[in-house]
GROMACS .gro file of C-alpha atoms in nm:
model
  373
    1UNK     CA    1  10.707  16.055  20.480
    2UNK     CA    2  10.775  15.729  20.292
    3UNK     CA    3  11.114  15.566  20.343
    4UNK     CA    4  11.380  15.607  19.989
    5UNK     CA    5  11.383  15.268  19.834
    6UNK     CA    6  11.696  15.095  19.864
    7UNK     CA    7  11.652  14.973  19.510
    8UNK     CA    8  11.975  15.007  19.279
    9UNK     CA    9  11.789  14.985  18.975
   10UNK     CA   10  11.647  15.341  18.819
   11UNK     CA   11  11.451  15.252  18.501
   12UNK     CA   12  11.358  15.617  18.448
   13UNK     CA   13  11.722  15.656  18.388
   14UNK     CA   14  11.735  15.483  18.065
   15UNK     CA   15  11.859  15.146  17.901
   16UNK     CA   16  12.220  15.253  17.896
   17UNK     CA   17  12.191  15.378  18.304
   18UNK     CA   18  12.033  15.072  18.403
   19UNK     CA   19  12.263  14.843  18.213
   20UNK     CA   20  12.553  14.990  18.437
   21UNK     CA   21  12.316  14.904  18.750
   22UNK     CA   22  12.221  14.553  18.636
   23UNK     CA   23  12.579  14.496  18.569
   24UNK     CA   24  12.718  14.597  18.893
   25UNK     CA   25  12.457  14.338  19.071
   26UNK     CA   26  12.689  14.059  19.070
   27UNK     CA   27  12.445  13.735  18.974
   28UNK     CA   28  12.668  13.457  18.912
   29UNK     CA   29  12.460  13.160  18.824
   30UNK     CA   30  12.298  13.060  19.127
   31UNK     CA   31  12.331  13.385  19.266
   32UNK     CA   32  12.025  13.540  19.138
   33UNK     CA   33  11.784  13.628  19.433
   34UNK     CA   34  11.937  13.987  19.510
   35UNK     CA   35  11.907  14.058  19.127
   36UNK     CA   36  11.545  13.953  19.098
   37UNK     CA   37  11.460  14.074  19.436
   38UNK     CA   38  11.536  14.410  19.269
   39UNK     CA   39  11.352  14.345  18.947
   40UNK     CA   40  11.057  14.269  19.113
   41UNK     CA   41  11.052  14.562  19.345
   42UNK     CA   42  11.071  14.803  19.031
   43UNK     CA   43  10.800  14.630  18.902
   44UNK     CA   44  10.572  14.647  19.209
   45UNK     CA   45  10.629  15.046  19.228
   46UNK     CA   46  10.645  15.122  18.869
   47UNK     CA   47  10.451  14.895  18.676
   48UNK     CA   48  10.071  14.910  18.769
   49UNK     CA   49   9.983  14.810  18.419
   50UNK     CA   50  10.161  14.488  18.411
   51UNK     CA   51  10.075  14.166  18.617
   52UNK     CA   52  10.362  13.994  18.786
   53UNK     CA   53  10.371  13.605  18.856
   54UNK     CA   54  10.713  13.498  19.055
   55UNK     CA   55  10.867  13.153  19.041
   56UNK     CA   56  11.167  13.110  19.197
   57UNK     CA   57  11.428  13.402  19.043
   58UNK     CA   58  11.204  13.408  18.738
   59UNK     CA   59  10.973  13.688  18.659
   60UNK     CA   60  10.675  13.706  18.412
   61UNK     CA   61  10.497  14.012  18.371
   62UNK     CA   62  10.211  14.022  18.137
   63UNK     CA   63   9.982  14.334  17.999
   64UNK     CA   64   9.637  14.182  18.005
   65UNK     CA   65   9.495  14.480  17.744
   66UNK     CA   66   9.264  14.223  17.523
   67UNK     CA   67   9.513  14.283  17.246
   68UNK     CA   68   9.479  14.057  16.876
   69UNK     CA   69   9.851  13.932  16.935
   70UNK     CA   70  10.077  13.892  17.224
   71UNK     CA   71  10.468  13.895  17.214
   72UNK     CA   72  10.670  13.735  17.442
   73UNK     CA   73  11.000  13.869  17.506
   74UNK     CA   74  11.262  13.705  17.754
   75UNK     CA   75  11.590  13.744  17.871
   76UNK     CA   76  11.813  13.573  18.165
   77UNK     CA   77  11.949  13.777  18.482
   78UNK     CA   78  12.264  13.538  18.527
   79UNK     CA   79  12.610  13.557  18.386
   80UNK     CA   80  12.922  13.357  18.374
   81UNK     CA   81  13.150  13.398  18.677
   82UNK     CA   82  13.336  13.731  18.792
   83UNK     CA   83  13.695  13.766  18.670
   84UNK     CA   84  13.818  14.106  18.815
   85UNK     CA   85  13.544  14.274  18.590
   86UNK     CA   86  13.280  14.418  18.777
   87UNK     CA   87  13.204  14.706  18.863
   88UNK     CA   88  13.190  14.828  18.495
   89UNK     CA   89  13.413  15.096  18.376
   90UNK     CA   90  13.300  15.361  18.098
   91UNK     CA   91  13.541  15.386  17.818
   92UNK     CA   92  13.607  15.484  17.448
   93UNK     CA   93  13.637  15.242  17.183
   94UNK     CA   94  14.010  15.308  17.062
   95UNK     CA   95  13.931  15.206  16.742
   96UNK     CA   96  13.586  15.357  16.673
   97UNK     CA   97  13.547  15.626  16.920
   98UNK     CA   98  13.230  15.480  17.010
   99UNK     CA   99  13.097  15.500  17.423
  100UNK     CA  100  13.148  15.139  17.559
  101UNK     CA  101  13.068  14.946  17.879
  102UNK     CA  102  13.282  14.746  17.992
  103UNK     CA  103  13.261  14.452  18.215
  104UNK     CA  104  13.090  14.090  18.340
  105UNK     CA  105  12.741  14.061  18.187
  106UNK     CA  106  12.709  14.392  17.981
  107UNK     CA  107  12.717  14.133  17.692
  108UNK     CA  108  12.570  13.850  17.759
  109UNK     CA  109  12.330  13.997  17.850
  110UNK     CA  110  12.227  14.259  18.108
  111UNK     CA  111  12.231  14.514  17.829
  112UNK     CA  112  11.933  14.326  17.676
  113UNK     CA  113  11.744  14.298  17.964
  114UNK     CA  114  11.811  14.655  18.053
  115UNK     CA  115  11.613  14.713  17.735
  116UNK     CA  116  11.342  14.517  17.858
  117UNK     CA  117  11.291  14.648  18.201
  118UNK     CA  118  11.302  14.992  18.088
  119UNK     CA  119  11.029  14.942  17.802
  120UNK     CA  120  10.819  14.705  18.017
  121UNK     CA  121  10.814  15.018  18.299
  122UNK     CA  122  10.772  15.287  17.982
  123UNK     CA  123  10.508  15.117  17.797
  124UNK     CA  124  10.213  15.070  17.997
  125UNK     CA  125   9.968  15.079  17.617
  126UNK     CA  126  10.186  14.870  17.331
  127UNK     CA  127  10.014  14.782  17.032
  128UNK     CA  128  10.027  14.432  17.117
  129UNK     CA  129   9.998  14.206  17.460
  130UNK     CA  130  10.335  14.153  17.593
  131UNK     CA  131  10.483  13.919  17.834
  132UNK     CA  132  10.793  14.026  17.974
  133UNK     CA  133  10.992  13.734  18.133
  134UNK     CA  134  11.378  13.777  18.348
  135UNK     CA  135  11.460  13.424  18.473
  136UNK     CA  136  11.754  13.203  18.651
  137UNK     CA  137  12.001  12.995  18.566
  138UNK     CA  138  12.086  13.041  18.157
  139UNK     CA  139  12.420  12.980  18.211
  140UNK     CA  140  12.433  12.617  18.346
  141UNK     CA  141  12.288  12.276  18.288
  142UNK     CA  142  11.960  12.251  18.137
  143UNK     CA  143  11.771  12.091  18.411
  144UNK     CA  144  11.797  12.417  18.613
  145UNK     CA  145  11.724  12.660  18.350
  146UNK     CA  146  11.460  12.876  18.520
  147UNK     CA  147  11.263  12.900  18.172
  148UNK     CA  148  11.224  12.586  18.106
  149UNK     CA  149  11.118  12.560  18.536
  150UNK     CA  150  10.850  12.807  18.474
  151UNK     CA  151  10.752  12.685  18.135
  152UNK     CA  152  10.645  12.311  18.277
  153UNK     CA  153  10.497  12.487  18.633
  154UNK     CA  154  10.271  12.751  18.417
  155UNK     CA  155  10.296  12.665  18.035
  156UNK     CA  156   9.968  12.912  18.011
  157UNK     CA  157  10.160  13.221  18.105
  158UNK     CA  158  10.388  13.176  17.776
  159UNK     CA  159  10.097  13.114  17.516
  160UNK     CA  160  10.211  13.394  17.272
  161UNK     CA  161  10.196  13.447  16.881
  162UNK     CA  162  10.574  13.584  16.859
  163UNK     CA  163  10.896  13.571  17.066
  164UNK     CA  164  11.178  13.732  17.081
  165UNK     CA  165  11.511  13.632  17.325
  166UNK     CA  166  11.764  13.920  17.452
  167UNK     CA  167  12.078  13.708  17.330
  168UNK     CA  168  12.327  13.973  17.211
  169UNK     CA  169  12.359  13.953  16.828
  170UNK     CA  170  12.488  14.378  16.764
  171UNK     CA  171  12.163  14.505  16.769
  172UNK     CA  172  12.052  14.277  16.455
  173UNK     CA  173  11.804  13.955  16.434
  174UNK     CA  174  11.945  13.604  16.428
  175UNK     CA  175  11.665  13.364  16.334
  176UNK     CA  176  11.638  12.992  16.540
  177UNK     CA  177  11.918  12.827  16.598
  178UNK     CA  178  12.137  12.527  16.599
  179UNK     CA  179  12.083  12.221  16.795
  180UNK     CA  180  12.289  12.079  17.025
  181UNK     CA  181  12.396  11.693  17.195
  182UNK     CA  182  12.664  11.577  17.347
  183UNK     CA  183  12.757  11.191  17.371
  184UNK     CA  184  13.056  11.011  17.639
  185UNK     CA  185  13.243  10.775  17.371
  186UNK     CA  186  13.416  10.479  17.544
  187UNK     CA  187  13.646  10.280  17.443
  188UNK     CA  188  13.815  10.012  17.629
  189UNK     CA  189  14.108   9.787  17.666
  190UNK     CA  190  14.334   9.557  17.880
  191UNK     CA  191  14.536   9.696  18.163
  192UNK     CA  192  14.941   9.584  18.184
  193UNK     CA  193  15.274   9.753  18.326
  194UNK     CA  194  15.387   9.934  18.067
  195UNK     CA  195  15.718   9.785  18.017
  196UNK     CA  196  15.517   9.460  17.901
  197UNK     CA  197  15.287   9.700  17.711
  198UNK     CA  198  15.240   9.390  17.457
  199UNK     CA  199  15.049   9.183  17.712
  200UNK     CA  200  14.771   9.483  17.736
  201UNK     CA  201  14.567   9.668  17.464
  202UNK     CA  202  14.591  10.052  17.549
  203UNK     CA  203  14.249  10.273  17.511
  204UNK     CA  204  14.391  10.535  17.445
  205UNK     CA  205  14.569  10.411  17.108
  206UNK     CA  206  14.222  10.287  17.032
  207UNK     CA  207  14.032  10.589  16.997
  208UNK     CA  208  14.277  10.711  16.785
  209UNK     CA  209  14.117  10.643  16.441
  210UNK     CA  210  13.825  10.883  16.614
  211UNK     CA  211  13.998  11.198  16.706
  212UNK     CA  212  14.154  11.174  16.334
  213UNK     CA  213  13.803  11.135  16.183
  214UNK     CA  214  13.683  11.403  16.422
  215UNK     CA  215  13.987  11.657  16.318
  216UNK     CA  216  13.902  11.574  15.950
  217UNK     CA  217  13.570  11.622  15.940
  218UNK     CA  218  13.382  11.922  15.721
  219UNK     CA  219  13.172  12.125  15.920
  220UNK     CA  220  12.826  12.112  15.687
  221UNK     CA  221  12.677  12.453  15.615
  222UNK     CA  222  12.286  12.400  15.610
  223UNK     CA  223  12.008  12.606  15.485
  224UNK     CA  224  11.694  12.643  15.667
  225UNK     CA  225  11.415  12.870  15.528
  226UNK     CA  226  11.707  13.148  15.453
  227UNK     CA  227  11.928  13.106  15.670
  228UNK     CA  228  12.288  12.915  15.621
  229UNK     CA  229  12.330  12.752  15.948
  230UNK     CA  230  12.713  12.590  16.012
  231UNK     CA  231  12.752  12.231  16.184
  232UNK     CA  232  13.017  12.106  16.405
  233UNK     CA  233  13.114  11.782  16.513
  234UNK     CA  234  13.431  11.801  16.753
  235UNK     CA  235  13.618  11.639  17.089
  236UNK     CA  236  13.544  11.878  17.411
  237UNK     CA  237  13.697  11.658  17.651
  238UNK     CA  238  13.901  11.334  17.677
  239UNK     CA  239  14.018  11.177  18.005
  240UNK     CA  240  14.185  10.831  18.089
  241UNK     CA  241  14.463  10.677  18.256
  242UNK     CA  242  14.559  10.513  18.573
  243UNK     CA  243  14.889  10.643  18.593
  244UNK     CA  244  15.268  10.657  18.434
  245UNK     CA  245  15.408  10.266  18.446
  246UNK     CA  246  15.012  10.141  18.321
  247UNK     CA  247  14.873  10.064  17.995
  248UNK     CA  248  14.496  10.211  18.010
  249UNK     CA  249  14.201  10.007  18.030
  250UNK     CA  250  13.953  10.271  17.941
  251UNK     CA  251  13.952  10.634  17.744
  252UNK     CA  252  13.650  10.878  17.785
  253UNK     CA  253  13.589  11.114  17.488
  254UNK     CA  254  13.273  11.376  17.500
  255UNK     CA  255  13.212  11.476  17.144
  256UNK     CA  256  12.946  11.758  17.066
  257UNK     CA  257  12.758  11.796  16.791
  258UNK     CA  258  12.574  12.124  16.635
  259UNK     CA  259  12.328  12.046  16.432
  260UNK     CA  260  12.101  12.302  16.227
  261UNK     CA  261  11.759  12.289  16.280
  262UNK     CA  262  11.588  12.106  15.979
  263UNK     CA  263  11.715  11.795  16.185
  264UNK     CA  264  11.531  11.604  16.455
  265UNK     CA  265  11.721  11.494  16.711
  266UNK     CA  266  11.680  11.141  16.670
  267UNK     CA  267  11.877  11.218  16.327
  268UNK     CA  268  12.145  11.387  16.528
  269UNK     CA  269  12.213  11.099  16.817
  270UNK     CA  270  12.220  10.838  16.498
  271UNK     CA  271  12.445  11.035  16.321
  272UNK     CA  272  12.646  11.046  16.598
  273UNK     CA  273  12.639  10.722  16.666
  274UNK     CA  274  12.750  10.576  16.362
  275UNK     CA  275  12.995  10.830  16.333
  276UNK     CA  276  13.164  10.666  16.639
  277UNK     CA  277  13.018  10.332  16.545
  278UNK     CA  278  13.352  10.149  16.634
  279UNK     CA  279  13.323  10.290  16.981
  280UNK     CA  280  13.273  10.028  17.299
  281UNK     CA  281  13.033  10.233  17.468
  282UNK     CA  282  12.793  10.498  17.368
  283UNK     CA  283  12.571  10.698  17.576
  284UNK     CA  284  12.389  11.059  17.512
  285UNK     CA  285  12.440  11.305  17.803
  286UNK     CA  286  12.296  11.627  17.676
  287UNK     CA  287  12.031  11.660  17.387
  288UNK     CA  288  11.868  12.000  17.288
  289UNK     CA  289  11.675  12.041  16.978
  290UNK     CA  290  11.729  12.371  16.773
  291UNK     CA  291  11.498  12.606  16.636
  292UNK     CA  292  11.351  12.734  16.302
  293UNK     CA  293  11.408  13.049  16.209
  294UNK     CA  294  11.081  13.183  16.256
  295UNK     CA  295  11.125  13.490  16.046
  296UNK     CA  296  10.781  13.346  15.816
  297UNK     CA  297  10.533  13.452  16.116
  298UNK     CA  298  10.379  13.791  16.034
  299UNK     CA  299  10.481  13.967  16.333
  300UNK     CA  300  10.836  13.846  16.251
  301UNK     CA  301  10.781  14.026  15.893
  302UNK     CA  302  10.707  14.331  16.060
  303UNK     CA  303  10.983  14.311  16.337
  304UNK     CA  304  11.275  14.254  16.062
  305UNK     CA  305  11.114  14.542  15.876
  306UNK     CA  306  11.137  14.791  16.192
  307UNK     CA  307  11.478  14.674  16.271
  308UNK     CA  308  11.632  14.649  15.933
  309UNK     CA  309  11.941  14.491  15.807
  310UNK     CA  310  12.001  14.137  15.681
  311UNK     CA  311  11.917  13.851  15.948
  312UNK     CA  312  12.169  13.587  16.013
  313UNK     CA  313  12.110  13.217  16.160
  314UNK     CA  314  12.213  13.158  16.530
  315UNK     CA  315  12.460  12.946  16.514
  316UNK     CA  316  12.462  12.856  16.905
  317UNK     CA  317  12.218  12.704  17.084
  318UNK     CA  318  11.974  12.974  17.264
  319UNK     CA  319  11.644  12.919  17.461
  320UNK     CA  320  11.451  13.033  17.134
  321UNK     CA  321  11.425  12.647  17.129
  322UNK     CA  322  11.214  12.665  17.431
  323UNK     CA  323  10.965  12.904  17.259
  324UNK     CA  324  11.014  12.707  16.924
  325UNK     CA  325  10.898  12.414  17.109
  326UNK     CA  326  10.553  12.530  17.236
  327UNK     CA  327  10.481  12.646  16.888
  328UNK     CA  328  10.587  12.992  16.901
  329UNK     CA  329  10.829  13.107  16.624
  330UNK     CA  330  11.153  13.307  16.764
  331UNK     CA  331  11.427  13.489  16.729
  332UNK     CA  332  11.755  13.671  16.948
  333UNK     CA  333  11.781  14.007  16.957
  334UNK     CA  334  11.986  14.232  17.180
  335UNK     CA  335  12.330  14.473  17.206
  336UNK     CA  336  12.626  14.315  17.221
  337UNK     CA  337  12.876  14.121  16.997
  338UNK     CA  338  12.815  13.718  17.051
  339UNK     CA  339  13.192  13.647  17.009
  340UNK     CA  340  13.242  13.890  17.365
  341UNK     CA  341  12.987  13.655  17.533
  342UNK     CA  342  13.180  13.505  17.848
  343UNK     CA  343  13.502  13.676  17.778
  344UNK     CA  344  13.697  13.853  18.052
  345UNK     CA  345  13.656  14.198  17.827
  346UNK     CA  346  13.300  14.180  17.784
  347UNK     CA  347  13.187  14.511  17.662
  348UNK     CA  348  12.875  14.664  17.478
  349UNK     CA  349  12.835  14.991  17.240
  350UNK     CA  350  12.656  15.215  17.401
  351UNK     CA  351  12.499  15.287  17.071
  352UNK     CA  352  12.390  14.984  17.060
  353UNK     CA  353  12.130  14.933  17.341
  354UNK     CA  354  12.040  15.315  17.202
  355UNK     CA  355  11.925  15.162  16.902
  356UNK     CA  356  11.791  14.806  17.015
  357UNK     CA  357  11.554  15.042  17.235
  358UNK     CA  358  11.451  15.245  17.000
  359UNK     CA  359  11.353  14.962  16.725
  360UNK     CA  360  11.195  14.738  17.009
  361UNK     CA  361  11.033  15.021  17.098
  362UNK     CA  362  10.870  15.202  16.807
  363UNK     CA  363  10.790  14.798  16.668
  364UNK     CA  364  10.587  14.748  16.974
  365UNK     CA  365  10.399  15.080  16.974
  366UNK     CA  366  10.323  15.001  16.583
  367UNK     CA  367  10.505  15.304  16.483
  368UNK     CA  368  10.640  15.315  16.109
  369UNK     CA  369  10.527  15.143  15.775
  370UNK     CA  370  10.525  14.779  15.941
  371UNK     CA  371  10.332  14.821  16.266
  372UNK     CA  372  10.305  14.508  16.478
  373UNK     CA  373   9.945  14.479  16.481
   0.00000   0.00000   0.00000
């Protein structure tokens, strides 16, 4: 007699069953092996029909069924860290009524991804190719983002004509999204005791003139094929100081800029840069372009028809740009409400992965009046 696998995940239990049991793996960014481990042993016992490529903590499983189109659809095993939230709790909305779960990751965004792993096991036949991918290290600085890892090692396993990115936006499609960069502004100055403050020129006092243009400044709401994406220019961090009897020398600002995605990214480091043109020193530490909607592709027609509603522009930044990048037009879609993303009560409608199951599901099947094929 075979031995009872220790797995913890049960994808014959259902999206909302196995968003409880991805949940409850705790996979704090950078503590993703016992997570994946598990996602690829489902795969290996339960999904003959898909071929499995590993690298590192990500997974890509592709159909290989000769189909016209092939969909790409992603989402990221890692969360924020643990604040006395896991193991997940089942509750009642007290203002709805509605079946929750609550708890670390059921937003952002295990509940997606338990849609994913329980299609990818159901649907051995879609109408389309699909490559299912779970990868490492969302939640941290770009350079580790498992993606973007397995994207430069094997760029061939992500050709696809469509993609679509777990991100929680309530069950509803948010096209692209915005941009992102963020600069260190310096600006500098003389260093003197403080009671002779006159014989020194304090840094601090200097970058004045930019923290009030910075709290002034009008967010710009831009449209992009549709969609009204919002900008943001604002201070995330300032440091500086030597200590209490001594004029600074030097004051560090990081500003961050959201840009929609009709601009390049050279536009957004110049803008930038002459914003804070009367700045010392000046140096980009984090650029990301954003994405186009990607709601013009005809599979995206048909997906927005199947799902329904009114879509929305991401106003984040998401790894749709990572798809958007090799060509392939994108969107997020997944349970959860974006504003719970990170939060201590993270929690997800059960109806919700209900119903981003069954529209993911009868879309990729063709079912309805706008089949994906």
């Amino acid at each position: 007699m075979s031995e009872p696998s220790s797995n913890l995940l049960d994808p014959a239990a259902g999206p909302v069953a196995l968003t409880r049991q991805l949940c409850d793996i705790e996979s704090v960014s950078g503590n993703e092996r016992r997570i994946a481990d598990a996602v690829a042993e489902v795969l290996a016992r339960d999904a003959p029909h898909l071929t499995v490529h590993r690298d590192g903590d990500t997974l890509i499983a592709r159909t290989e069924l000769g189909r016209a189109h092939r969909v790409a659809i992603a989402g990221h095993l890692d969360t924020v860290p643990v604040n006395e939230n896991l193991p997940v709790t089942d509750e009642h909305d007290p203002d709805t009524g509605e079946a929750i779960i609550r708890g670390r990751g059921t937003v952002d965004m295990k509940a997606g991804v338990a849609v994913q792993l329980a299609l990818a096991i159901e649907l051995d036949a879609p109408a389309v190719d699909v490559t299912w991918i779970w990868y490492d290290h969302e939640e941290v600085s770009a350079e580790l983002n498992g993606l973007g890892r397995a994207l430069r090692n094997r760029p061939d396993l992500f050709a696809a004509d469509f993609a679509i990115l777990g991100e929680p936006t309530r069950a509803e499609i948010e096209g692209g999204c915005n941009g992102t960069m963020r600069a260190r502004v310096s600006y500098l100055g003389t260093r003197a005791h403080s009671a002779r403050s006159w014989t020194g020129v304090n840094a601090i006092h200097r970058a004045g003139n930019l923290l009030e243009r910075l709290s002034a400044f009008e967010a710009e709401r831009v449209t992009v094929d549709g969609l009204e994406y919002r900008e943001g220019l604002n201070a995330v961090q300032i440091s500086g100081g030597v200590a209490g009897n001594v004029i600074p020398d030097r004051v560090d600002i990081e500003v961050n800029y959201r840009f929609a995605p009709s601009r390049s990214t050279e536009e957004a480091v110049s803008l930038v840069r002459e914003f804070c043109a009367d700045a010392d020193e000046f140096e980009v530490t984090d650029l990301a372009p954003g994405a186009r909607p990607g709601l013009d592709a005809e599979l995206a027609r048909g997906f927005l028809a199947a799902v329904g509603g009114v879509p929305e522009a991401k106003v984040g930044w998401t790894d749709v740009a990572r798809f958007s990048a090799q060509g392939v037009p994108a969107v997020n879609f997944g349970p959860g409400d974006p504003l719970l993303a990170h939060a201590d009560d993270e929690r997800v409608p059960v109806p919700q992965i209900e119903e981003a199951h069954r529209a993911l599901r009868a879309w990729l099947l063709g079912e309805g009046a706008n089949p994906v094929t």
